[in-house]
XYZ file of N, CA and C in Angstrom:
471
model
N -106.836 8.814 -64.344
C -107.876 7.847 -64.735
C -108.150 8.243 -66.215
N -108.161 7.294 -67.096
C -108.338 7.489 -68.559
C -109.778 7.778 -68.607
N -110.232 8.781 -69.623
C -111.414 9.092 -69.884
C -112.090 10.054 -68.845
N -111.431 10.303 -67.835
C -111.963 11.314 -66.710
C -111.867 12.726 -67.237
N -110.901 12.841 -68.007
C -110.636 14.343 -68.309
C -111.151 14.618 -69.833
N -112.193 14.043 -70.117
C -112.892 14.207 -71.428
C -113.320 15.713 -71.641
N -113.143 16.196 -72.835
C -113.620 17.584 -73.172
C -114.819 17.506 -73.795
N -115.930 18.091 -73.299
C -117.218 18.006 -73.968
C -117.195 18.548 -75.322
N -116.287 19.389 -75.708
C -116.220 19.944 -76.868
C -115.816 18.721 -78.019
N -115.366 17.638 -77.445
C -115.014 16.641 -78.374
C -116.219 15.769 -78.747
N -117.284 15.916 -78.173
C -118.528 15.129 -78.377
C -119.103 15.252 -79.827
N -119.594 14.200 -80.303
C -120.254 14.358 -81.561
C -121.566 15.160 -81.501
N -121.677 15.899 -82.552
C -122.880 16.836 -82.640
C -124.134 15.817 -82.851
N -124.012 14.677 -83.334
C -125.105 13.703 -83.420
C -125.683 13.175 -82.059
N -124.864 13.281 -81.119
C -125.344 12.821 -79.862
C -126.483 13.846 -79.153
N -127.723 13.343 -78.928
C -128.636 14.286 -78.417
C -128.140 14.641 -76.930
N -127.890 16.003 -76.714
C -127.654 16.371 -75.298
C -127.927 17.770 -75.264
N -127.865 18.389 -74.139
C -127.936 19.791 -73.833
C -126.873 20.176 -72.980
N -126.627 21.508 -72.932
C -125.565 22.068 -72.080
C -126.272 22.704 -70.963
N -127.137 21.900 -70.439
C -127.950 22.564 -69.294
C -127.208 22.230 -67.875
N -127.366 23.142 -66.969
C -126.487 22.868 -65.687
C -127.266 21.748 -64.991
N -126.456 21.010 -64.152
C -126.870 19.807 -63.358
C -128.116 20.075 -62.417
N -128.214 21.393 -61.836
C -129.181 21.523 -60.917
C -130.546 21.972 -61.463
N -130.715 21.888 -62.845
C -131.607 22.385 -63.624
C -133.012 21.425 -63.341
N -134.287 22.035 -63.214
C -135.371 21.205 -63.022
C -135.825 20.346 -64.296
N -135.484 20.917 -65.619
C -135.813 20.406 -66.704
C -134.936 19.214 -66.996
N -135.405 18.402 -67.785
C -134.641 17.195 -68.219
C -133.801 17.591 -69.493
N -132.858 16.710 -70.020
C -132.108 16.932 -71.193
C -132.937 17.132 -72.327
N -132.388 17.728 -73.300
C -133.210 18.052 -74.568
C -132.367 17.837 -75.752
N -132.855 17.725 -76.944
C -132.063 17.562 -78.151
C -131.993 18.793 -78.674
N -130.592 19.181 -79.073
C -130.302 20.500 -79.754
C -130.282 20.309 -81.073
N -130.959 21.131 -81.908
C -130.681 21.211 -83.297
C -129.225 21.176 -83.585
N -128.833 20.515 -84.753
C -127.406 20.393 -85.270
C -126.727 21.736 -85.241
N -127.390 22.737 -85.657
C -126.565 24.054 -85.845
C -126.446 24.710 -84.533
N -127.125 24.153 -83.374
C -126.982 24.973 -82.103
C -125.793 23.943 -81.332
N -125.439 22.819 -81.781
C -124.596 22.117 -81.076
C -123.316 21.787 -81.714
N -122.972 22.635 -82.700
C -121.797 22.616 -83.498
C -120.566 22.646 -82.601
N -120.645 23.310 -81.537
C -119.435 23.492 -80.541
C -118.989 22.146 -79.994
N -119.884 21.171 -80.220
C -119.761 19.817 -79.677
C -119.398 18.876 -80.719
N -118.919 19.398 -81.849
C -118.567 18.644 -83.014
C -117.093 18.573 -83.237
N -116.501 17.515 -83.953
C -115.087 17.475 -84.228
C -114.988 17.374 -85.838
N -114.020 17.620 -86.329
C -113.889 17.352 -87.833
C -114.105 15.896 -88.166
N -114.627 15.630 -89.289
C -115.048 14.332 -89.606
C -113.860 13.248 -89.528
N -112.710 13.837 -90.091
C -111.492 12.942 -90.090
C -110.731 12.993 -88.963
N -111.087 13.460 -87.792
C -110.182 13.680 -86.651
C -110.096 12.443 -85.984
N -111.335 11.876 -85.404
C -111.297 10.730 -84.586
C -112.646 10.158 -84.555
N -112.961 8.980 -83.958
C -114.318 8.459 -83.933
C -115.263 9.440 -83.001
N -116.519 9.502 -83.353
C -117.485 10.245 -82.488
C -117.435 9.712 -81.097
N -117.473 10.793 -80.209
C -117.637 10.469 -78.779
C -119.157 10.379 -78.328
N -119.453 9.569 -77.586
C -120.863 9.389 -77.053
C -120.790 10.123 -75.649
N -121.522 11.077 -75.609
C -121.701 11.913 -74.408
C -122.969 12.916 -74.376
N -123.286 13.188 -73.247
C -124.334 14.134 -73.010
C -125.064 14.110 -71.770
N -126.065 14.875 -71.551
C -126.885 14.880 -70.167
C -128.034 13.942 -70.305
N -128.194 13.047 -69.178
C -129.317 12.358 -68.950
C -129.619 12.481 -67.474
N -130.841 12.263 -67.086
C -131.250 12.315 -65.686
C -130.936 10.879 -65.125
N -130.430 10.739 -63.931
C -130.195 9.540 -63.173
C -131.064 9.685 -61.934
N -131.740 8.391 -61.685
C -132.562 8.212 -60.439
C -131.557 7.648 -59.472
N -131.592 8.289 -58.305
C -130.668 7.836 -57.126
C -130.995 8.566 -55.891
N -130.065 8.373 -54.896
C -130.162 8.976 -53.651
C -130.203 7.907 -52.668
N -130.308 8.390 -51.325
C -130.387 7.370 -50.381
C -131.594 7.638 -49.476
N -132.364 6.668 -48.965
C -133.463 6.896 -48.055
C -134.654 7.546 -48.842
N -135.213 8.655 -47.903
C -136.399 9.327 -48.475
C -135.920 10.402 -49.612
N -134.488 10.612 -49.591
C -134.144 11.695 -50.465
C -133.720 11.094 -51.869
N -134.537 10.453 -52.497
C -134.292 9.806 -53.773
C -135.004 10.682 -54.855
N -134.359 10.723 -56.061
C -134.990 11.602 -57.087
C -134.206 11.558 -58.357
N -134.497 12.290 -59.314
C -133.915 12.454 -60.498
C -132.867 13.683 -60.417
N -131.641 13.287 -61.031
C -130.516 14.463 -61.007
C -129.922 14.382 -62.354
N -129.718 15.503 -62.857
C -129.051 15.565 -64.187
C -127.607 15.351 -64.110
N -127.224 14.560 -65.022
C -125.673 14.059 -64.891
C -125.087 14.086 -66.395
N -123.965 14.363 -66.333
C -123.235 14.338 -67.751
C -122.513 12.940 -67.932
N -122.977 12.256 -68.912
C -122.300 10.978 -69.208
C -121.471 10.920 -70.305
N -120.492 10.184 -70.295
C -119.537 10.036 -71.319
C -118.826 8.543 -71.288
N -118.776 8.015 -72.539
C -118.378 6.682 -72.850
C -116.830 6.606 -73.137
N -116.182 5.670 -72.310
C -114.700 5.334 -72.667
C -114.739 4.071 -73.305
N -114.237 4.089 -74.635
C -114.314 2.977 -75.468
C -113.156 1.948 -75.173
N -112.151 2.481 -74.469
C -110.950 1.469 -74.092
C -111.485 0.567 -72.953
N -112.150 0.995 -71.996
C -112.642 0.323 -70.939
C -114.153 -0.308 -71.092
N -114.902 0.103 -71.990
C -116.371 -0.061 -72.109
C -116.997 0.351 -70.777
N -116.655 1.508 -70.357
C -117.334 1.962 -69.164
C -118.094 3.369 -69.554
N -119.279 3.638 -68.923
C -119.999 4.777 -69.077
C -119.692 5.664 -67.661
N -119.039 6.862 -67.891
C -118.739 7.578 -66.675
C -119.856 8.676 -66.623
N -120.022 9.138 -65.279
C -120.903 10.264 -65.145
C -120.364 11.236 -64.120
N -120.749 12.536 -64.372
C -120.335 13.577 -63.410
C -121.553 14.588 -63.341
N -121.396 15.470 -62.355
C -122.391 16.522 -62.237
C -122.625 17.373 -63.429
N -121.377 17.880 -64.031
C -121.455 18.550 -65.044
C -120.495 18.150 -66.187
N -120.451 18.682 -67.279
C -119.548 18.448 -68.383
C -118.212 19.112 -68.180
N -118.066 20.087 -67.252
C -116.783 20.736 -66.868
C -116.081 20.037 -65.729
N -116.685 18.923 -65.096
C -116.086 18.488 -63.865
C -114.950 17.530 -64.340
N -113.750 17.568 -63.602
C -112.431 16.996 -64.031
C -112.586 15.371 -63.696
N -113.190 15.135 -62.567
C -113.245 13.698 -62.125
C -114.717 13.161 -62.129
N -115.038 12.175 -62.596
C -116.399 11.639 -62.658
C -116.806 11.234 -61.215
N -118.194 11.059 -61.051
C -118.834 10.741 -59.815
C -118.439 9.139 -59.623
N -118.598 8.382 -60.690
C -118.740 6.948 -60.786
C -118.804 6.635 -62.309
N -118.672 5.193 -62.432
C -118.699 4.625 -63.770
C -119.583 3.340 -63.789
N -120.029 3.093 -64.987
C -120.979 1.826 -65.225
C -120.147 0.946 -66.093
N -119.898 -0.297 -65.771
C -119.220 -1.308 -66.546
C -120.318 -1.772 -67.584
N -120.141 -1.527 -68.768
C -121.136 -1.901 -69.788
C -120.753 -3.273 -70.472
N -119.653 -3.756 -70.236
C -119.176 -5.004 -70.918
C -120.073 -6.222 -70.682
N -120.697 -6.314 -69.484
C -121.734 -7.346 -69.391
C -123.006 -6.924 -68.901
N -123.301 -5.599 -69.207
C -124.622 -4.945 -68.807
C -125.763 -5.374 -69.870
N -127.084 -5.330 -69.306
C -128.212 -5.556 -69.979
C -128.936 -4.217 -69.937
N -129.547 -3.833 -71.061
C -130.289 -2.699 -71.240
C -131.668 -2.963 -71.312
N -132.611 -2.236 -70.516
C -133.956 -2.503 -70.500
C -134.748 -1.350 -70.611
N -135.911 -1.545 -71.287
C -136.884 -0.345 -71.475
C -138.192 -0.763 -71.237
N -138.879 -0.533 -70.069
C -140.213 -1.058 -69.607
C -141.214 -0.316 -70.248
N -142.232 -1.035 -70.860
C -143.334 -0.345 -71.571
C -144.205 0.563 -70.601
N -144.439 0.144 -69.338
C -145.104 1.008 -68.473
C -144.354 2.166 -67.760
N -142.956 2.237 -67.971
C -142.173 3.305 -67.462
C -142.510 4.775 -68.048
N -142.184 5.701 -67.249
C -142.186 7.084 -67.814
C -141.485 7.210 -69.160
N -142.005 7.922 -69.974
C -141.346 8.188 -71.309
C -139.945 8.543 -71.275
N -138.993 7.963 -71.968
C -137.547 8.159 -71.956
C -136.857 7.452 -70.951
N -137.509 6.606 -70.080
C -136.741 6.046 -68.952
C -136.335 4.605 -69.462
N -134.978 4.216 -69.002
C -134.473 2.968 -69.295
C -133.524 2.678 -68.210
N -133.207 1.266 -68.175
C -132.385 0.780 -67.221
C -130.994 0.161 -67.775
N -129.921 0.306 -66.972
C -128.735 -0.472 -67.285
C -128.563 -1.377 -66.181
N -128.601 -2.619 -66.565
C -128.450 -3.616 -65.434
C -127.168 -4.486 -65.500
N -126.248 -4.228 -64.469
C -124.916 -4.868 -64.397
C -125.061 -5.969 -63.314
N -123.988 -6.825 -63.236
C -124.079 -7.823 -62.242
C -124.213 -7.303 -60.781
N -123.869 -6.193 -60.655
C -123.713 -5.582 -59.233
C -124.772 -4.504 -58.887
N -125.422 -3.852 -59.981
C -126.474 -2.920 -59.702
C -127.420 -2.613 -60.790
N -128.437 -1.905 -60.595
C -129.380 -1.425 -61.724
C -129.293 0.104 -61.671
N -129.115 0.645 -62.846
C -129.113 2.088 -62.821
C -130.215 2.673 -63.716
N -131.026 3.551 -63.261
C -132.315 3.976 -63.862
C -131.872 5.417 -64.461
N -132.053 5.628 -65.844
C -131.734 6.735 -66.458
C -133.014 7.237 -67.247
N -133.111 8.624 -67.550
C -134.230 9.121 -68.198
C -133.694 10.140 -69.226
N -134.039 9.950 -70.431
C -133.803 10.944 -71.452
C -134.948 11.941 -71.693
N -134.754 12.936 -72.410
C -135.857 13.969 -72.546
C -136.964 13.518 -73.356
N -136.617 12.539 -74.294
C -137.755 11.961 -75.258
C -137.503 10.519 -75.426
N -138.374 9.916 -76.041
C -138.256 8.524 -76.374
C -137.344 8.359 -77.498
N -137.145 9.348 -78.340
C -136.314 9.362 -79.375
C -134.760 9.374 -78.875
N -134.582 10.210 -77.858
C -133.131 10.391 -77.276
C -132.891 9.110 -76.627
N -133.791 8.538 -75.913
C -133.557 7.247 -75.283
C -133.186 6.243 -76.286
N -133.955 6.030 -77.289
C -133.621 5.083 -78.303
C -132.198 5.254 -78.764
N -131.885 6.411 -78.907
C -130.577 6.829 -79.486
C -129.428 6.284 -78.594
N -129.622 6.619 -77.232
C -128.598 6.165 -76.104
C -128.707 4.635 -76.188
N -129.808 3.966 -76.208
C -129.825 2.473 -76.115
C -128.998 1.849 -77.293
N -129.333 2.450 -78.542
C -128.678 1.795 -79.729
C -127.188 2.100 -79.656
N -126.762 3.329 -79.271
C -125.347 3.589 -79.184
C -124.585 2.873 -78.196
N -125.234 2.513 -77.026
C -124.607 1.859 -75.768
C -124.462 0.375 -76.399
N -125.405 -0.111 -76.886
C -125.372 -1.512 -77.282
C -124.327 -1.743 -78.421
N -124.272 -0.784 -79.534
C -123.288 -0.790 -80.440
C -121.923 -0.665 -79.805
N -121.712 0.292 -78.934
C -120.445 0.363 -78.374
C -119.942 -0.860 -77.465
N -121.000 -1.539 -76.911
C -120.644 -2.728 -76.282
C -120.195 -3.924 -77.238
N -120.877 -4.015 -78.318
C -120.693 -4.938 -79.253
C -119.236 -4.762 -79.847
N -118.909 -3.477 -80.164
C -117.640 -3.175 -80.773
C -116.515 -3.529 -79.756
N -116.761 -3.462 -78.442
C -115.794 -3.561 -77.421
C -115.496 -5.127 -77.432
N -116.488 -5.885 -77.487
C -116.307 -7.332 -77.489
C -115.670 -7.880 -78.868
N -116.061 -7.215 -80.031
C -115.696 -7.649 -81.258
C -114.273 -7.257 -81.602
N -113.679 -6.209 -80.971
C -112.446 -5.709 -81.352
C -111.256 -6.623 -80.794
N -110.139 -6.624 -81.658
C -109.077 -7.522 -81.111
C -108.462 -7.004 -79.810
N -108.105 -7.936 -78.898
C -107.438 -7.464 -77.660
C -106.274 -6.458 -77.999
N -106.031 -5.535 -77.002
C -104.835 -4.661 -77.133
C -103.546 -5.392 -76.964
N -102.626 -4.960 -77.666
C -101.237 -5.839 -77.505
C -100.716 -5.515 -76.089
N -99.929 -6.320 -75.517
C -99.378 -6.064 -74.277
C -98.321 -5.012 -74.337
N -98.208 -4.298 -73.210
C -97.271 -3.218 -73.151
C -95.907 -3.649 -73.101
N -95.041 -2.908 -73.866
C -93.696 -3.359 -73.886
C -93.022 -3.071 -72.367
N -92.062 -3.934 -72.076
C -91.499 -3.718 -70.673
C -90.514 -2.522 -70.550
């Protein structure tokens, strides 16, 4: 699966994230630039990757709650994948952003936003409002770039 084997070391240092384990009780936090340099690439290497930890609301029945998840964006498919940790080889699931709507309710807990797709609604929470706004802006930009880019040429037989 493309994008499933992303290396967290390829992430942009400008993406607010933390290297916190998934079972942690605290939410994600923004690392100062100097502490997140391990998540940086040379400026001329490739486009910045969008990835980092967010809390995802989910579960079944009475066992619903927030769980820390590692999110990373696949620009070829316009999908946001997530896994338990940055080291996981296979993602738990993905969110098709090509026709998604992003929502941030005024009365919601700080840092909380929703991604609404035709098939489901995903509730996510960032550590701060600033981190939430960063993710919303990046996701909308990535979706716009996906729809604005020319289609890939067909593969040769």
